[in-house]
Tab-separated table of C-alpha atoms in Angstrom:
chain	number	residue	atom	x	y	z
A	1	GLY	CA	0.163	17.409	-4.631
A	2	ASP	CA	-1.193	14.091	-5.767
A	3	SER	CA	-4.315	12.740	-4.107
A	4	VAL	CA	-6.729	9.822	-4.379
A	5	THR	CA	-10.365	9.933	-3.303
A	6	GLN	CA	-12.508	6.902	-2.576
A	7	MET	CA	-15.352	6.178	-0.213
A	8	GLU	CA	-14.475	4.464	3.060
A	9	GLY	CA	-17.561	2.297	3.259
A	10	PRO	CA	-18.322	-0.274	4.384
A	11	VAL	CA	-20.016	-1.413	1.206
A	12	THR	CA	-22.276	-4.355	1.929
A	13	LEU	CA	-23.477	-6.526	-0.938
A	14	SER	CA	-25.190	-9.838	-1.325
A	15	GLU	CA	-23.354	-12.624	-3.081
A	16	GLU	CA	-23.550	-12.375	-6.903
A	17	ALA	CA	-24.340	-8.637	-6.800
A	18	PHE	CA	-22.581	-6.122	-9.046
A	19	LEU	CA	-19.791	-4.136	-7.454
A	20	THR	CA	-18.578	-0.631	-8.168
A	21	ILE	CA	-16.069	1.197	-6.002
A	22	ASN	CA	-15.398	4.698	-7.212
A	23	CYS	CA	-11.936	6.201	-7.335
A	24	THR	CA	-10.953	9.636	-8.569
A	25	TYR	CA	-7.535	11.182	-8.508
A	26	THR	CA	-5.611	14.421	-8.793
A	27	ALA	CA	-2.165	14.306	-10.337
A	28	THR	CA	-0.060	15.970	-12.980
A	29	GLY	CA	0.739	14.178	-16.192
A	30	TYR	CA	-0.092	10.538	-16.675
A	31	PRO	CA	0.363	8.591	-13.458
A	32	SER	CA	0.120	4.826	-13.176
A	33	LEU	CA	-3.055	3.717	-11.400
A	34	PHE	CA	-3.505	0.695	-9.167
A	35	TRP	CA	-6.018	-1.201	-7.115
A	36	TYR	CA	-4.639	-3.071	-4.137
A	37	VAL	CA	-6.625	-5.511	-1.984
A	38	GLN	CA	-6.088	-6.249	1.697
A	39	TYR	CA	-7.655	-9.417	3.083
A	40	PRO	CA	-8.239	-9.600	6.848
A	41	GLY	CA	-4.991	-9.877	8.783
A	42	GLU	CA	-2.798	-9.571	5.707
A	43	GLY	CA	-0.765	-6.977	3.860
A	44	LEU	CA	-1.822	-5.283	0.643
A	45	GLN	CA	-1.416	-7.067	-2.657
A	46	LEU	CA	-1.720	-5.706	-6.144
A	47	LEU	CA	-5.065	-6.544	-7.733
A	48	LEU	CA	-4.744	-4.741	-11.056
A	49	LYS	CA	-3.045	-1.794	-12.701
A	50	ALA	CA	-3.188	0.550	-15.696
A	51	THR	CA	-0.282	2.640	-16.871
A	52	LYS	CA	-1.797	4.853	-19.591
A	53	ALA	CA	-5.070	6.453	-20.534
A	54	ASP	CA	-7.845	4.089	-21.723
A	55	ASP	CA	-5.958	1.030	-20.459
A	56	LYS	CA	-8.145	-1.548	-18.750
A	57	GLY	CA	-6.656	-3.511	-15.886
A	58	SER	CA	-8.263	-6.831	-15.004
A	59	ASN	CA	-7.700	-9.695	-12.616
A	60	LYS	CA	-9.846	-12.280	-10.804
A	61	GLY	CA	-13.015	-10.910	-12.435
A	62	PHE	CA	-12.282	-7.341	-11.350
A	63	GLU	CA	-11.825	-4.569	-13.917
A	64	ALA	CA	-10.933	-0.888	-13.916
A	65	THR	CA	-10.441	1.519	-16.818
A	66	TYR	CA	-8.041	4.474	-16.745
A	67	ARG	CA	-10.197	7.496	-17.654
A	68	LYS	CA	-8.032	10.558	-18.128
A	69	GLU	CA	-10.931	12.840	-19.055
A	70	THR	CA	-12.738	12.160	-15.768
A	71	THR	CA	-9.581	11.393	-13.734
A	72	SER	CA	-11.168	8.174	-12.546
A	73	PHE	CA	-10.278	4.513	-12.091
A	74	HIS	CA	-13.438	2.836	-10.810
A	75	LEU	CA	-13.266	-0.799	-9.744
A	76	GLU	CA	-16.011	-3.154	-10.963
A	77	LYS	CA	-16.925	-6.797	-10.684
A	78	GLY	CA	-19.961	-8.394	-12.191
A	79	SER	CA	-20.696	-10.952	-9.486
A	80	VAL	CA	-19.059	-10.752	-6.082
A	81	GLN	CA	-18.377	-13.696	-3.813
A	82	VAL	CA	-18.034	-13.937	-0.041
A	83	SER	CA	-14.307	-14.479	-0.588
A	84	ASP	CA	-14.066	-10.961	-2.082
A	85	SER	CA	-14.701	-9.439	1.350
A	86	ALA	CA	-11.666	-7.240	1.945
A	87	VAL	CA	-10.463	-3.648	1.927
A	88	TYR	CA	-9.733	-2.190	-1.510
A	89	PHE	CA	-7.227	0.631	-1.991
A	90	CYS	CA	-6.974	2.819	-5.044
A	91	ALA	CA	-3.468	4.224	-5.589
A	92	LEU	CA	-1.402	6.201	-8.048
A	93	SER	CA	2.261	6.655	-8.799
A	94	PRO	CA	3.952	9.259	-11.003
A	95	PRO	CA	5.379	8.210	-14.371
A	96	LEU	CA	8.791	6.575	-14.002
A	97	ASN	CA	10.426	9.294	-16.103
A	98	SER	CA	9.313	12.027	-13.715
A	99	GLY	CA	12.234	11.404	-11.375
A	100	GLY	CA	12.153	11.137	-7.620
A	101	TYR	CA	11.551	8.036	-5.566
A	102	GLN	CA	8.237	7.121	-7.093
A	103	LYS	CA	5.945	7.888	-4.206
A	104	VAL	CA	2.725	5.881	-4.186
A	105	THR	CA	-0.329	7.829	-3.027
A	106	PHE	CA	-3.036	5.626	-1.540
A	107	GLY	CA	-6.711	6.291	-0.985
A	108	ILE	CA	-8.176	5.609	2.457
A	109	GLY	CA	-9.455	2.186	1.456
A	110	THR	CA	-13.009	0.904	0.943
A	111	LYS	CA	-14.179	-2.002	3.031
A	112	LEU	CA	-16.325	-4.505	1.139
A	113	GLN	CA	-18.527	-6.986	2.960
A	114	VAL	CA	-20.231	-9.684	0.908
A	115	ILE	CA	-22.974	-11.619	2.651
A	116	PRO	CA	-24.246	-15.038	1.531
B	1	ASN	CA	10.385	-17.186	-2.156
B	2	ALA	CA	9.062	-15.876	1.148
B	3	GLY	CA	8.520	-12.405	-0.362
B	4	VAL	CA	8.404	-9.682	2.275
B	5	THR	CA	8.433	-10.766	5.901
B	6	GLN	CA	8.054	-8.693	9.050
B	7	THR	CA	8.869	-9.398	12.669
B	8	PRO	CA	7.282	-9.235	15.130
B	9	LYS	CA	3.618	-9.612	14.169
B	10	PHE	CA	2.323	-8.039	17.377
B	11	ARG	CA	3.885	-5.940	20.104
B	12	VAL	CA	2.696	-3.993	23.120
B	13	LEU	CA	4.943	-1.247	24.468
B	14	LYS	CA	4.729	1.176	27.332
B	15	THR	CA	5.209	4.873	26.669
B	16	GLY	CA	8.903	5.685	26.460
B	17	GLN	CA	10.078	2.195	25.565
B	18	SER	CA	12.027	1.530	22.405
B	19	MET	CA	11.812	-1.212	19.819
B	20	THR	CA	12.916	-2.188	16.329
B	21	LEU	CA	10.739	-3.653	13.608
B	22	LEU	CA	12.498	-5.835	11.076
B	23	CYS	CA	11.562	-6.143	7.425
B	24	ALA	CA	13.240	-8.633	5.125
B	25	GLN	CA	12.751	-9.317	1.411
B	26	ASP	CA	14.234	-12.066	-0.713
B	27	MET	CA	13.373	-10.639	-4.143
B	28	ASN	CA	16.555	-8.574	-4.558
B	29	HIS	CA	14.459	-5.411	-4.661
B	30	GLU	CA	16.161	-2.026	-4.692
B	31	TYR	CA	13.471	0.053	-3.020
B	32	MET	CA	12.001	-0.518	0.427
B	33	TYR	CA	9.361	1.413	2.347
B	34	TRP	CA	7.810	1.671	5.772
B	35	TYR	CA	4.148	2.708	6.050
B	36	ARG	CA	1.717	3.070	8.884
B	37	GLN	CA	-1.971	2.325	8.488
B	38	ASP	CA	-4.529	4.111	10.618
B	39	PRO	CA	-8.341	4.042	10.389
B	40	GLY	CA	-9.711	6.638	7.997
B	41	MET	CA	-6.238	7.676	6.854
B	42	GLY	CA	-5.109	4.942	4.513
B	43	LEU	CA	-1.379	4.311	4.315
B	44	ARG	CA	1.156	6.995	5.099
B	45	LEU	CA	4.824	6.722	4.216
B	46	ILE	CA	7.209	6.960	7.162
B	47	HIS	CA	10.637	6.391	5.586
B	48	TYR	CA	11.964	4.778	2.462
B	49	SER	CA	15.196	3.564	0.916
B	50	VAL	CA	16.289	3.582	-2.718
B	51	GLY	CA	19.144	1.160	-2.148
B	52	GLU	CA	21.521	-0.403	0.357
B	53	GLY	CA	22.975	2.205	2.681
B	54	THR	CA	20.426	4.895	1.781
B	55	THR	CA	17.400	6.178	3.676
B	56	ALA	CA	15.081	9.163	3.325
B	57	LYS	CA	12.098	10.698	5.088
B	58	GLY	CA	8.544	10.183	3.948
B	59	GLU	CA	5.362	11.984	4.965
B	60	VAL	CA	5.360	11.187	8.708
B	61	PRO	CA	8.970	10.525	9.822
B	62	ASP	CA	8.929	12.132	13.272
B	63	GLY	CA	9.620	9.710	16.109
B	64	TYR	CA	11.045	7.017	13.812
B	65	ASN	CA	14.482	6.110	12.510
B	66	VAL	CA	15.490	3.579	9.887
B	67	SER	CA	18.540	1.767	8.632
B	68	ARG	CA	19.328	-0.305	5.564
B	69	LEU	CA	22.728	-1.841	6.147
B	70	LYS	CA	21.944	-4.833	3.943
B	71	LYS	CA	19.956	-4.753	0.721
B	72	GLN	CA	17.472	-7.322	1.922
B	73	ASN	CA	16.717	-5.739	5.310
B	74	PHE	CA	15.034	-2.496	6.322
B	75	LEU	CA	14.746	-1.718	10.024
B	76	LEU	CA	12.312	0.718	11.620
B	77	GLY	CA	13.145	1.985	15.090
B	78	LEU	CA	11.086	3.762	17.696
B	79	GLU	CA	13.411	5.376	20.235
B	80	SER	CA	10.762	6.527	22.711
B	81	ALA	CA	7.328	5.148	21.907
B	82	ALA	CA	4.232	7.328	22.273
B	83	PRO	CA	0.537	6.353	22.232
B	84	SER	CA	0.197	8.230	18.903
B	85	GLN	CA	2.418	5.559	17.383
B	86	THR	CA	-0.188	2.867	17.998
B	87	SER	CA	-0.816	1.625	14.485
B	88	VAL	CA	-0.326	-1.186	12.025
B	89	TYR	CA	3.048	-0.961	10.304
B	90	PHE	CA	3.652	-2.310	6.830
B	91	CYS	CA	6.888	-2.795	5.014
B	92	ALA	CA	6.949	-2.889	1.235
B	93	SER	CA	9.515	-3.308	-1.492
B	94	ARG	CA	9.736	-2.913	-5.231
B	95	THR	CA	12.209	-3.689	-7.901
B	96	GLY	CA	14.263	-1.086	-9.742
B	97	ASP	CA	13.305	1.361	-12.452
B	98	HIS	CA	13.699	-1.204	-15.231
B	99	VAL	CA	10.095	-2.197	-14.518
B	100	PRO	CA	7.870	0.530	-16.036
B	101	TYR	CA	5.406	0.740	-13.172
B	102	ASN	CA	5.610	1.001	-9.440
B	103	GLU	CA	4.203	-2.256	-8.084
B	104	GLN	CA	4.922	-2.613	-4.396
B	105	PHE	CA	5.039	-5.912	-2.521
B	106	PHE	CA	3.833	-5.752	1.051
B	107	GLY	CA	4.617	-7.685	4.190
B	108	PRO	CA	1.869	-8.990	6.504
B	109	GLY	CA	2.156	-6.096	8.937
B	110	THR	CA	3.075	-5.508	12.577
B	111	ARG	CA	0.352	-4.432	14.969
B	112	LEU	CA	1.865	-2.140	17.594
B	113	THR	CA	0.063	-0.867	20.666
B	114	VAL	CA	1.637	1.773	22.882
B	115	LEU	CA	0.065	2.119	26.310
C-alpha cells in the first residue's frame, strides 16, 4: 500500500537558517503530494501541494518539488523564523481518477523548533 | 465561515464511559473524516463519509461508531471508552471530486484522556 516516510525530529534550527525536511513516498501511479503544517494547539492546514511530476509547490517561503524519479517531495525554506516552529506532515493522495474515497496517507510528522 | 469546528476541545473519561464528539463544517463539503493522532504514528483514519447518510470504516475503526445524518455534521461515538483511545481526535472535510486534488480542511482537535 501507499506509504510516506519522513523523520520525526525534532529539528532544531537557529533563526534565518536553511531548512530541509525530507519526504519520500511509495505509491502506484502519480499521486498528489502535500505538505501540511500543524501549529501548537491547532489542527493541520495545507501548506503547499503538487499534483504532477516536476511541479513545484510554494507558499509562505516554503517550496517542495515533486520528484517522480526519486519518489521524493522534500520541503525547503531559505530562512526560517521563530514563527515557523510547528509540526510538518508530508502526505499523498491517489489520483482522483483512480476511484475509491481518496484516502490521504500521512507521514508521522516532523517537529521543527526555531530558536532566536 | 467558521470552517471546521469540533466540540468539545478537551474531555476526560473513565474506562467504560461513553461520549460523542461533534464535528461541523459550513463549507458544504461532501467528504468528512475522523482521524486520531498519536505520538510517532502520525494521523490514522478512523471512519469517513462520502456524503450525507453514508459512513465507512477507515484504518482503525474498532471501538468507534459514526453517523452523518446531516451533510454538515459528522459525529464520532465511543460506546465504552478504553485507555487505548486516549488520543487527539481531528475531524476533516473536503469538497467533491470536481476539485482535482484532495485538500482536506481540519478542525482544531479534541484531546481525549481515558483513565
